[in-house]
Amino acid sequence: MHTAIKDSKIDITSEKSTRELAKKLTSYFRGGEYVFLYGEMGVGKTTFVKYFINKFQTDEKLKPTEVTSPTFNLLNEYETNNFIIKHYDLFRIKNSSEIKNLDIFERNEKIITLIEWPQLIKNTNKAKKIDLLFTYENELKNRTVQIKGLNLFQ
């Protein structure tokens, strides 16, 4: 699969292409990264997260866990031998003051933080911040993702 680098659109219409992109991106993570996942409901954010987390688990000879959206409890954590992966879903958050209590920006190089619906987060001048913009194309027939700020590719 050809994967575009920085700011170009990648076709993830098939679940297989979503899985391949997630697998490929895991190799660039060293810990301390923040991934902001933008996009409409059903566009593939949680599916991407599932494959991303499961790739770390299988690489470390761990049994892949079921990865679900933390819409109601706001956070699911997954441990691997090398990282803690925090998966936030902020869909139900209505104002930025509610975010302060979530400790999203805990400073720890052994944590990878994935955030769905990050629109209310302010002051995100993180050196290791990556934006994934998931979109529908061609009247909802196709899906793409655009990667912004992935300094790890440089």
Tab-separated table of N, CA and C in Angstrom:
chain	number	residue	atom	x	y	z
A	1	MET	N	0.836	-1.176	0.000
A	1	MET	CA	0.000	0.000	0.000
A	1	MET	C	0.880	1.238	0.000
A	2	HIS	N	0.608	2.129	-0.885
A	2	HIS	CA	1.323	3.401	-0.937
A	2	HIS	C	0.756	4.306	0.145
A	3	THR	N	1.598	4.804	1.003
A	3	THR	CA	1.159	5.731	2.041
A	3	THR	C	1.769	7.085	1.768
A	4	ALA	N	0.908	8.063	1.633
A	4	ALA	CA	1.380	9.418	1.396
A	4	ALA	C	1.990	9.969	2.677
A	5	ILE	N	2.884	10.879	2.522
A	5	ILE	CA	3.544	11.498	3.654
A	5	ILE	C	2.995	12.906	3.848
A	6	LYS	N	2.636	13.232	5.074
A	6	LYS	CA	2.256	14.580	5.467
A	6	LYS	C	1.309	15.307	4.527
A	7	ASP	N	0.158	15.619	5.006
A	7	ASP	CA	-0.792	16.530	4.395
A	7	ASP	C	-1.453	16.052	3.104
A	8	SER	N	-1.228	14.845	2.647
A	8	SER	CA	-1.968	14.374	1.484
A	8	SER	C	-3.015	13.371	1.946
A	9	LYS	N	-4.023	13.157	1.128
A	9	LYS	CA	-5.125	12.274	1.503
A	9	LYS	C	-4.791	10.820	1.185
A	10	ILE	N	-5.144	9.954	2.119
A	10	ILE	CA	-4.913	8.529	1.972
A	10	ILE	C	-6.276	7.847	1.943
A	11	ASP	N	-6.512	7.023	0.951
A	11	ASP	CA	-7.781	6.308	0.821
A	11	ASP	C	-7.854	5.207	1.875
A	12	ILE	N	-8.889	5.261	2.701
A	12	ILE	CA	-9.124	4.210	3.702
A	12	ILE	C	-10.549	3.667	3.566
A	13	THR	N	-11.030	3.609	2.330
A	13	THR	CA	-12.391	3.149	2.091
A	13	THR	C	-12.590	1.718	2.587
A	14	SER	N	-11.616	0.872	2.369
A	14	SER	CA	-11.745	-0.508	2.847
A	14	SER	C	-11.188	-0.625	4.252
A	15	GLU	N	-11.730	-1.559	5.012
A	15	GLU	CA	-11.210	-1.794	6.361
A	15	GLU	C	-9.764	-2.269	6.291
A	16	LYS	N	-9.432	-3.001	5.237
A	16	LYS	CA	-8.055	-3.472	5.061
A	16	LYS	C	-7.093	-2.288	4.929
A	17	SER	N	-7.473	-1.268	4.179
A	17	SER	CA	-6.584	-0.114	4.016
A	17	SER	C	-6.460	0.682	5.317
A	18	THR	N	-7.515	0.706	6.109
A	18	THR	CA	-7.445	1.347	7.420
A	18	THR	C	-6.476	0.590	8.317
A	19	ARG	N	-6.578	-0.727	8.308
A	19	ARG	CA	-5.683	-1.577	9.107
A	19	ARG	C	-4.233	-1.391	8.681
A	20	GLU	N	-3.972	-1.365	7.374
A	20	GLU	CA	-2.609	-1.208	6.868
A	20	GLU	C	-2.015	0.148	7.250
A	21	LEU	N	-2.820	1.199	7.191
A	21	LEU	CA	-2.331	2.518	7.582
A	21	LEU	C	-1.993	2.536	9.075
A	22	ALA	N	-2.879	1.995	9.910
A	22	ALA	CA	-2.626	1.961	11.353
A	22	ALA	C	-1.355	1.175	11.654
A	23	LYS	N	-1.190	0.044	10.996
A	23	LYS	CA	0.015	-0.777	11.206
A	23	LYS	C	1.271	-0.001	10.827
A	24	LYS	N	1.209	0.674	9.699
A	24	LYS	CA	2.373	1.421	9.218
A	24	LYS	C	2.727	2.566	10.167
A	25	LEU	N	1.722	3.260	10.661
A	25	LEU	CA	1.987	4.415	11.519
A	25	LEU	C	2.563	4.019	12.870
A	26	THR	N	2.235	2.848	13.386
A	26	THR	CA	2.743	2.467	14.705
A	26	THR	C	4.265	2.460	14.750
A	27	SER	N	4.900	2.179	13.657
A	27	SER	CA	6.368	2.090	13.659
A	27	SER	C	7.048	3.439	13.910
A	28	TYR	N	6.305	4.535	13.795
A	28	TYR	CA	6.873	5.862	14.005
A	28	TYR	C	6.710	6.372	15.434
A	29	PHE	N	5.996	5.631	16.271
A	29	PHE	CA	5.692	6.101	17.618
A	29	PHE	C	6.735	5.613	18.610
A	30	ARG	N	7.182	6.543	19.470
A	30	ARG	CA	8.200	6.250	20.481
A	30	ARG	C	7.691	6.541	21.890
A	31	GLY	N	6.494	7.112	21.995
A	31	GLY	CA	5.916	7.483	23.282
A	31	GLY	C	5.872	8.991	23.432
A	32	GLY	N	4.869	9.469	24.138
A	32	GLY	CA	4.698	10.896	24.346
A	32	GLY	C	3.911	11.597	23.259
A	33	GLU	N	3.414	10.850	22.269
A	33	GLU	CA	2.674	11.461	21.164
A	33	GLU	C	1.202	11.666	21.532
A	34	TYR	N	0.627	12.687	20.898
A	34	TYR	CA	-0.805	12.982	21.004
A	34	TYR	C	-1.388	12.933	19.602
A	35	VAL	N	-2.399	12.097	19.407
A	35	VAL	CA	-3.040	11.970	18.105
A	35	VAL	C	-4.465	12.475	18.242
A	36	PHE	N	-4.793	13.531	17.494
A	36	PHE	CA	-6.139	14.091	17.483
A	36	PHE	C	-6.848	13.544	16.257
A	37	LEU	N	-7.965	12.866	16.478
A	37	LEU	CA	-8.725	12.243	15.399
A	37	LEU	C	-10.007	13.037	15.159
A	38	TYR	N	-10.089	13.676	14.000
A	38	TYR	CA	-11.235	14.492	13.620
A	38	TYR	C	-12.055	13.748	12.575
A	39	GLY	N	-13.346	13.964	12.574
A	39	GLY	CA	-14.185	13.393	11.533
A	39	GLY	C	-15.576	13.079	12.038
A	40	GLU	N	-16.481	12.933	11.092
A	40	GLU	CA	-17.868	12.643	11.418
A	40	GLU	C	-18.008	11.257	12.046
A	41	MET	N	-19.159	11.030	12.638
A	41	MET	CA	-19.464	9.719	13.179
A	41	MET	C	-19.467	8.677	12.064
A	42	GLY	N	-18.870	7.540	12.347
A	42	GLY	CA	-18.898	6.442	11.386
A	42	GLY	C	-17.850	6.503	10.293
A	43	VAL	N	-16.957	7.484	10.326
A	43	VAL	CA	-15.985	7.658	9.249
A	43	VAL	C	-14.746	6.776	9.407
A	44	GLY	N	-14.566	6.160	10.583
A	44	GLY	CA	-13.458	5.218	10.729
A	44	GLY	C	-12.453	5.529	11.820
A	45	LYS	N	-12.725	6.498	12.669
A	45	LYS	CA	-11.775	6.876	13.714
A	45	LYS	C	-11.523	5.723	14.693
A	46	THR	N	-12.579	5.161	15.231
A	46	THR	CA	-12.419	4.086	16.212
A	46	THR	C	-11.866	2.828	15.562
A	47	THR	N	-12.227	2.559	14.338
A	47	THR	CA	-11.669	1.408	13.623
A	47	THR	C	-10.163	1.572	13.471
A	48	PHE	N	-9.724	2.761	13.122
A	48	PHE	CA	-8.294	3.037	13.028
A	48	PHE	C	-7.629	2.798	14.383
A	49	VAL	N	-8.217	3.332	15.455
A	49	VAL	CA	-7.659	3.184	16.803
A	49	VAL	C	-7.540	1.713	17.175
A	50	LYS	N	-8.550	0.923	16.852
A	50	LYS	CA	-8.522	-0.516	17.152
A	50	LYS	C	-7.308	-1.181	16.509
A	51	TYR	N	-7.099	-0.944	15.237
A	51	TYR	CA	-5.964	-1.560	14.547
A	51	TYR	C	-4.629	-1.009	15.052
A	52	PHE	N	-4.601	0.247	15.387
A	52	PHE	CA	-3.393	0.883	15.924
A	52	PHE	C	-2.990	0.207	17.237
A	53	ILE	N	-3.917	0.093	18.158
A	53	ILE	CA	-3.639	-0.519	19.460
A	53	ILE	C	-3.309	-1.996	19.305
A	54	ASN	N	-4.099	-2.714	18.517
A	54	ASN	CA	-3.858	-4.151	18.333
A	54	ASN	C	-2.511	-4.440	17.690
A	55	LYS	N	-2.018	-3.556	16.851
A	55	LYS	CA	-0.696	-3.743	16.249
A	55	LYS	C	0.389	-3.684	17.319
A	56	PHE	N	0.312	-2.731	18.227
A	56	PHE	CA	1.279	-2.683	19.330
A	56	PHE	C	1.207	-3.969	20.153
A	57	GLN	N	0.009	-4.437	20.415
A	57	GLN	CA	-0.156	-5.635	21.228
A	57	GLN	C	0.431	-6.870	20.539
A	58	THR	N	0.135	-7.055	19.277
A	58	THR	CA	0.640	-8.248	18.583
A	58	THR	C	2.156	-8.175	18.388
A	59	ASP	N	2.691	-6.987	18.153
A	59	ASP	CA	4.143	-6.841	18.036
A	59	ASP	C	4.850	-7.238	19.323
A	60	GLU	N	4.180	-7.052	20.438
A	60	GLU	CA	4.766	-7.373	21.737
A	60	GLU	C	4.294	-8.735	22.262
A	61	LYS	N	3.760	-9.547	21.336
A	61	LYS	CA	3.321	-10.911	21.663
A	61	LYS	C	2.232	-10.937	22.736
A	62	LEU	N	1.384	-9.911	22.741
A	62	LEU	CA	0.244	-9.852	23.639
A	62	LEU	C	-1.019	-10.189	22.856
A	63	LYS	N	-1.996	-10.701	23.535
A	63	LYS	CA	-3.268	-10.995	22.888
A	63	LYS	C	-3.987	-9.686	22.569
A	64	PRO	N	-4.414	-9.505	21.317
A	64	PRO	CA	-5.150	-8.273	20.981
A	64	PRO	C	-6.437	-8.188	21.804
A	65	THR	N	-6.696	-7.027	22.356
A	65	THR	CA	-7.900	-6.826	23.142
A	65	THR	C	-8.987	-6.217	22.275
A	66	GLU	N	-10.202	-6.308	22.760
A	66	GLU	CA	-11.300	-5.655	22.074
A	66	GLU	C	-11.174	-4.162	22.338
A	67	VAL	N	-11.160	-3.383	21.286
A	67	VAL	CA	-11.049	-1.933	21.402
A	67	VAL	C	-12.391	-1.341	21.005
A	68	THR	N	-12.984	-0.616	21.932
A	68	THR	CA	-14.270	0.021	21.671
A	68	THR	C	-14.148	1.513	21.920
A	69	SER	N	-15.117	2.238	21.446
A	69	SER	CA	-15.124	3.678	21.651
A	69	SER	C	-15.479	3.983	23.104
A	70	PRO	N	-14.702	4.835	23.759
A	70	PRO	CA	-15.002	5.198	25.144
A	70	PRO	C	-15.986	6.364	25.247
A	71	THR	N	-17.020	6.361	24.422
A	71	THR	CA	-17.963	7.475	24.379
A	71	THR	C	-18.593	7.746	25.733
A	72	PHE	N	-18.971	6.708	26.463
A	72	PHE	CA	-19.690	6.931	27.720
A	72	PHE	C	-18.777	7.102	28.921
A	73	ASN	N	-17.629	6.434	28.933
A	73	ASN	CA	-16.724	6.601	30.070
A	73	ASN	C	-15.563	7.539	29.758
A	74	LEU	N	-15.495	8.086	28.577
A	74	LEU	CA	-14.533	9.087	28.111
A	74	LEU	C	-13.117	8.573	27.878
A	75	LEU	N	-12.684	7.520	28.591
A	75	LEU	CA	-11.311	7.037	28.458
A	75	LEU	C	-11.250	5.528	28.599
A	76	ASN	N	-10.552	4.898	27.677
A	76	ASN	CA	-10.148	3.494	27.803
A	76	ASN	C	-8.627	3.478	27.769
A	77	GLU	N	-8.029	2.654	28.622
A	77	GLU	CA	-6.574	2.520	28.641
A	77	GLU	C	-6.199	1.103	28.239
A	78	TYR	N	-5.115	1.003	27.485
A	78	TYR	CA	-4.593	-0.276	27.026
A	78	TYR	C	-3.106	-0.313	27.355
A	79	GLU	N	-2.686	-1.382	27.977
A	79	GLU	CA	-1.275	-1.511	28.318
A	79	GLU	C	-0.594	-2.482	27.381
A	80	THR	N	0.601	-2.099	26.980
A	80	THR	CA	1.469	-3.012	26.252
A	80	THR	C	2.727	-3.142	27.105
A	81	ASN	N	3.680	-3.878	26.649
A	81	ASN	CA	4.917	-4.009	27.415
A	81	ASN	C	5.693	-2.692	27.462
A	82	ASN	N	5.541	-1.875	26.428
A	82	ASN	CA	6.323	-0.648	26.327
A	82	ASN	C	5.541	0.639	26.570
A	83	PHE	N	4.224	0.599	26.387
A	83	PHE	CA	3.425	1.817	26.453
A	83	PHE	C	2.117	1.597	27.190
A	84	ILE	N	1.562	2.716	27.635
A	84	ILE	CA	0.155	2.797	27.996
A	84	ILE	C	-0.468	3.627	26.882
A	85	ILE	N	-1.515	3.119	26.279
A	85	ILE	CA	-2.203	3.856	25.226
A	85	ILE	C	-3.531	4.320	25.805
A	86	LYS	N	-3.710	5.631	25.852
A	86	LYS	CA	-4.940	6.222	26.358
A	86	LYS	C	-5.793	6.643	25.176
A	87	HIS	N	-7.015	6.136	25.157
A	87	HIS	CA	-7.950	6.425	24.073
A	87	HIS	C	-9.137	7.199	24.648
A	88	TYR	N	-9.184	8.483	24.340
A	88	TYR	CA	-10.253	9.358	24.798
A	88	TYR	C	-11.280	9.547	23.687
A	89	ASP	N	-12.540	9.691	24.090
A	89	ASP	CA	-13.607	10.094	23.174
A	89	ASP	C	-14.328	11.246	23.861
A	90	LEU	N	-14.175	12.446	23.318
A	90	LEU	CA	-14.705	13.654	23.950
A	90	LEU	C	-16.036	14.098	23.346
A	91	PHE	N	-16.723	13.200	22.654
A	91	PHE	CA	-17.967	13.549	21.978
A	91	PHE	C	-18.998	14.153	22.930
A	92	ARG	N	-19.090	13.632	24.131
A	92	ARG	CA	-20.109	14.092	25.086
A	92	ARG	C	-19.692	15.350	25.860
A	93	ILE	N	-18.433	15.760	25.732
A	93	ILE	CA	-17.962	16.958	26.443
A	93	ILE	C	-18.549	18.193	25.769
A	94	LYS	N	-19.131	19.067	26.571
A	94	LYS	CA	-19.810	20.244	26.003
A	94	LYS	C	-19.022	21.539	26.130
A	95	ASN	N	-18.082	21.612	27.076
A	95	ASN	CA	-17.277	22.831	27.162
A	95	ASN	C	-15.868	22.482	27.627
A	96	SER	N	-14.942	23.359	27.315
A	96	SER	CA	-13.527	23.076	27.556
A	96	SER	C	-13.171	22.944	29.031
A	97	SER	N	-13.967	23.515	29.930
A	97	SER	CA	-13.656	23.391	31.355
A	97	SER	C	-13.775	21.940	31.834
A	98	GLU	N	-14.613	21.143	31.198
A	98	GLU	CA	-14.764	19.732	31.565
A	98	GLU	C	-13.503	18.923	31.235
A	99	ILE	N	-12.708	19.403	30.311
A	99	ILE	CA	-11.513	18.683	29.867
A	99	ILE	C	-10.403	18.743	30.910
A	100	LYS	N	-10.365	19.803	31.689
A	100	LYS	CA	-9.285	19.990	32.661
A	100	LYS	C	-9.151	18.820	33.629
A	101	ASN	N	-10.248	18.217	34.024
A	101	ASN	CA	-10.228	17.123	34.998
A	101	ASN	C	-9.805	15.786	34.409
A	102	LEU	N	-9.634	15.712	33.114
A	102	LEU	CA	-9.312	14.439	32.467
A	102	LEU	C	-7.817	14.128	32.442
A	103	ASP	N	-6.980	15.095	32.766
A	103	ASP	CA	-5.522	14.899	32.795
A	103	ASP	C	-4.994	14.344	31.468
A	104	ILE	N	-5.504	14.894	30.394
A	104	ILE	CA	-5.118	14.426	29.055
A	104	ILE	C	-3.642	14.658	28.779
A	105	PHE	N	-3.113	15.781	29.239
A	105	PHE	CA	-1.743	16.132	28.892
A	105	PHE	C	-0.750	15.771	29.986
A	106	GLU	N	-0.957	14.619	30.589
A	106	GLU	CA	-0.013	14.081	31.558
A	106	GLU	C	1.326	13.884	30.868
A	107	ARG	N	2.384	14.352	31.476
A	107	ARG	CA	3.714	14.272	30.865
A	107	ARG	C	4.341	12.925	31.187
A	108	ASN	N	4.370	12.077	30.185
A	108	ASN	CA	4.948	10.751	30.370
A	108	ASN	C	5.309	10.207	28.995
A	109	GLU	N	6.557	9.916	28.791
A	109	GLU	CA	7.021	9.409	27.496
A	109	GLU	C	6.629	7.959	27.244
A	110	LYS	N	6.009	7.323	28.206
A	110	LYS	CA	5.538	5.945	28.031
A	110	LYS	C	4.054	5.890	27.702
A	111	ILE	N	3.457	7.059	27.423
A	111	ILE	CA	2.038	7.132	27.090
A	111	ILE	C	1.876	7.620	25.658
A	112	ILE	N	1.001	6.971	24.924
A	112	ILE	CA	0.536	7.457	23.624
A	112	ILE	C	-0.927	7.812	23.831
A	113	THR	N	-1.307	9.030	23.478
A	113	THR	CA	-2.657	9.520	23.729
A	113	THR	C	-3.392	9.705	22.409
A	114	LEU	N	-4.528	9.032	22.281
A	114	LEU	CA	-5.386	9.121	21.101
A	114	LEU	C	-6.679	9.803	21.520
A	115	ILE	N	-7.079	10.869	20.814
A	115	ILE	CA	-8.248	11.645	21.224
A	115	ILE	C	-9.215	11.817	20.056
A	116	GLU	N	-10.388	11.201	20.191
A	116	GLU	CA	-11.460	11.428	19.225
A	116	GLU	C	-12.266	12.637	19.677
A	117	TRP	N	-12.735	13.437	18.739
A	117	TRP	CA	-13.519	14.639	18.994
A	117	TRP	C	-12.733	15.652	19.839
A	118	PRO	N	-11.535	16.062	19.412
A	118	PRO	CA	-10.704	16.970	20.219
A	118	PRO	C	-10.995	18.457	20.021
A	119	GLN	N	-12.087	18.792	19.367
A	119	GLN	CA	-12.338	20.183	18.966
A	119	GLN	C	-12.323	21.183	20.121
A	120	LEU	N	-12.684	20.790	21.322
A	120	LEU	CA	-12.733	21.724	22.447
A	120	LEU	C	-11.394	21.932	23.139
A	121	ILE	N	-10.392	21.164	22.762
A	121	ILE	CA	-9.092	21.294	23.408
A	121	ILE	C	-8.396	22.544	22.897
A	122	LYS	N	-7.965	23.361	23.827
A	122	LYS	CA	-7.269	24.615	23.491
A	122	LYS	C	-5.786	24.465	23.805
A	123	ASN	N	-4.979	25.345	23.260
A	123	ASN	CA	-3.543	25.395	23.556
A	123	ASN	C	-2.865	24.044	23.334
A	124	THR	N	-2.867	23.604	22.130
A	124	THR	CA	-2.287	22.298	21.810
A	124	THR	C	-0.952	22.441	21.101
A	125	ASN	N	-0.078	23.214	21.648
A	125	ASN	CA	1.242	23.401	21.058
A	125	ASN	C	2.183	22.287	21.485
A	126	LYS	N	1.775	21.091	21.278
A	126	LYS	CA	2.587	19.934	21.644
A	126	LYS	C	3.523	19.594	20.494
A	127	ALA	N	4.759	19.333	20.811
A	127	ALA	CA	5.747	18.999	19.784
A	127	ALA	C	5.404	17.689	19.096
A	128	LYS	N	4.789	16.783	19.819
A	128	LYS	CA	4.481	15.469	19.264
A	128	LYS	C	2.987	15.322	19.012
A	129	LYS	N	2.351	16.327	18.433
A	129	LYS	CA	0.919	16.300	18.135
A	129	LYS	C	0.714	15.987	16.661
A	130	ILE	N	-0.150	15.032	16.427
A	130	ILE	CA	-0.476	14.617	15.068
A	130	ILE	C	-1.982	14.738	14.897
A	131	ASP	N	-2.428	15.350	13.811
A	131	ASP	CA	-3.851	15.437	13.495
A	131	ASP	C	-4.164	14.450	12.384
A	132	LEU	N	-5.198	13.660	12.600
A	132	LEU	CA	-5.716	12.779	11.562
A	132	LEU	C	-7.121	13.271	11.231
A	133	LEU	N	-7.303	13.712	9.992
A	133	LEU	CA	-8.582	14.257	9.563
A	133	LEU	C	-9.284	13.236	8.671
A	134	PHE	N	-10.290	12.578	9.219
A	134	PHE	CA	-11.047	11.552	8.515
A	134	PHE	C	-12.221	12.220	7.815
A	135	THR	N	-12.406	11.920	6.531
A	135	THR	CA	-13.508	12.527	5.784
A	135	THR	C	-14.170	11.506	4.870
A	136	TYR	N	-15.434	11.789	4.589
A	136	TYR	CA	-16.170	11.042	3.571
A	136	TYR	C	-15.936	11.736	2.235
A	137	GLU	N	-15.879	10.965	1.194
A	137	GLU	CA	-15.710	11.493	-0.160
A	137	GLU	C	-16.785	10.871	-1.061
A	138	ASN	N	-17.022	11.451	-2.207
A	138	ASN	CA	-17.916	10.902	-3.233
A	138	ASN	C	-19.266	10.488	-2.660
A	139	GLU	N	-19.943	11.444	-2.030
A	139	GLU	CA	-21.273	11.222	-1.467
A	139	GLU	C	-21.300	10.015	-0.528
A	140	LEU	N	-20.349	9.955	0.374
A	140	LEU	CA	-20.226	8.942	1.426
A	140	LEU	C	-19.784	7.567	0.929
A	141	LYS	N	-19.384	7.447	-0.328
A	141	LYS	CA	-18.977	6.142	-0.869
A	141	LYS	C	-17.533	5.800	-0.503
A	142	ASN	N	-16.721	6.791	-0.267
A	142	ASN	CA	-15.314	6.569	0.046
A	142	ASN	C	-14.942	7.328	1.314
A	143	ARG	N	-13.838	6.888	1.933
A	143	ARG	CA	-13.322	7.571	3.118
A	143	ARG	C	-11.829	7.820	2.916
A	144	THR	N	-11.387	8.967	3.415
A	144	THR	CA	-9.965	9.291	3.345
A	144	THR	C	-9.516	9.809	4.704
A	145	VAL	N	-8.220	9.809	4.892
A	145	VAL	CA	-7.634	10.434	6.077
A	145	VAL	C	-6.472	11.292	5.611
A	146	GLN	N	-6.348	12.433	6.236
A	146	GLN	CA	-5.242	13.340	5.962
A	146	GLN	C	-4.433	13.451	7.248
A	147	ILE	N	-3.119	13.355	7.120
A	147	ILE	CA	-2.229	13.400	8.276
A	147	ILE	C	-1.548	14.770	8.298
A	148	LYS	N	-1.654	15.433	9.441
A	148	LYS	CA	-1.024	16.751	9.588
A	148	LYS	C	-0.149	16.759	10.832
A	149	GLY	N	1.030	17.310	10.687
A	149	GLY	CA	1.912	17.489	11.828
A	149	GLY	C	2.695	16.268	12.225
A	150	LEU	N	2.804	15.313	11.349
A	150	LEU	CA	3.527	14.099	11.694
A	150	LEU	C	5.013	14.328	11.481
A	151	ASN	N	5.639	14.986	12.430
A	151	ASN	CA	7.058	15.289	12.357
A	151	ASN	C	7.902	14.020	12.405
A	152	LEU	N	7.313	12.921	12.812
A	152	LEU	CA	8.033	11.683	12.910
A	152	LEU	C	8.486	11.173	11.549
A	153	PHE	N	7.839	11.622	10.478
A	153	PHE	CA	8.221	11.180	9.140
A	153	PHE	C	9.465	11.900	8.636
A	154	GLN	N	9.852	12.968	9.304
A	154	GLN	CA	10.965	13.765	8.790
A	154	GLN	C	12.303	13.144	9.113
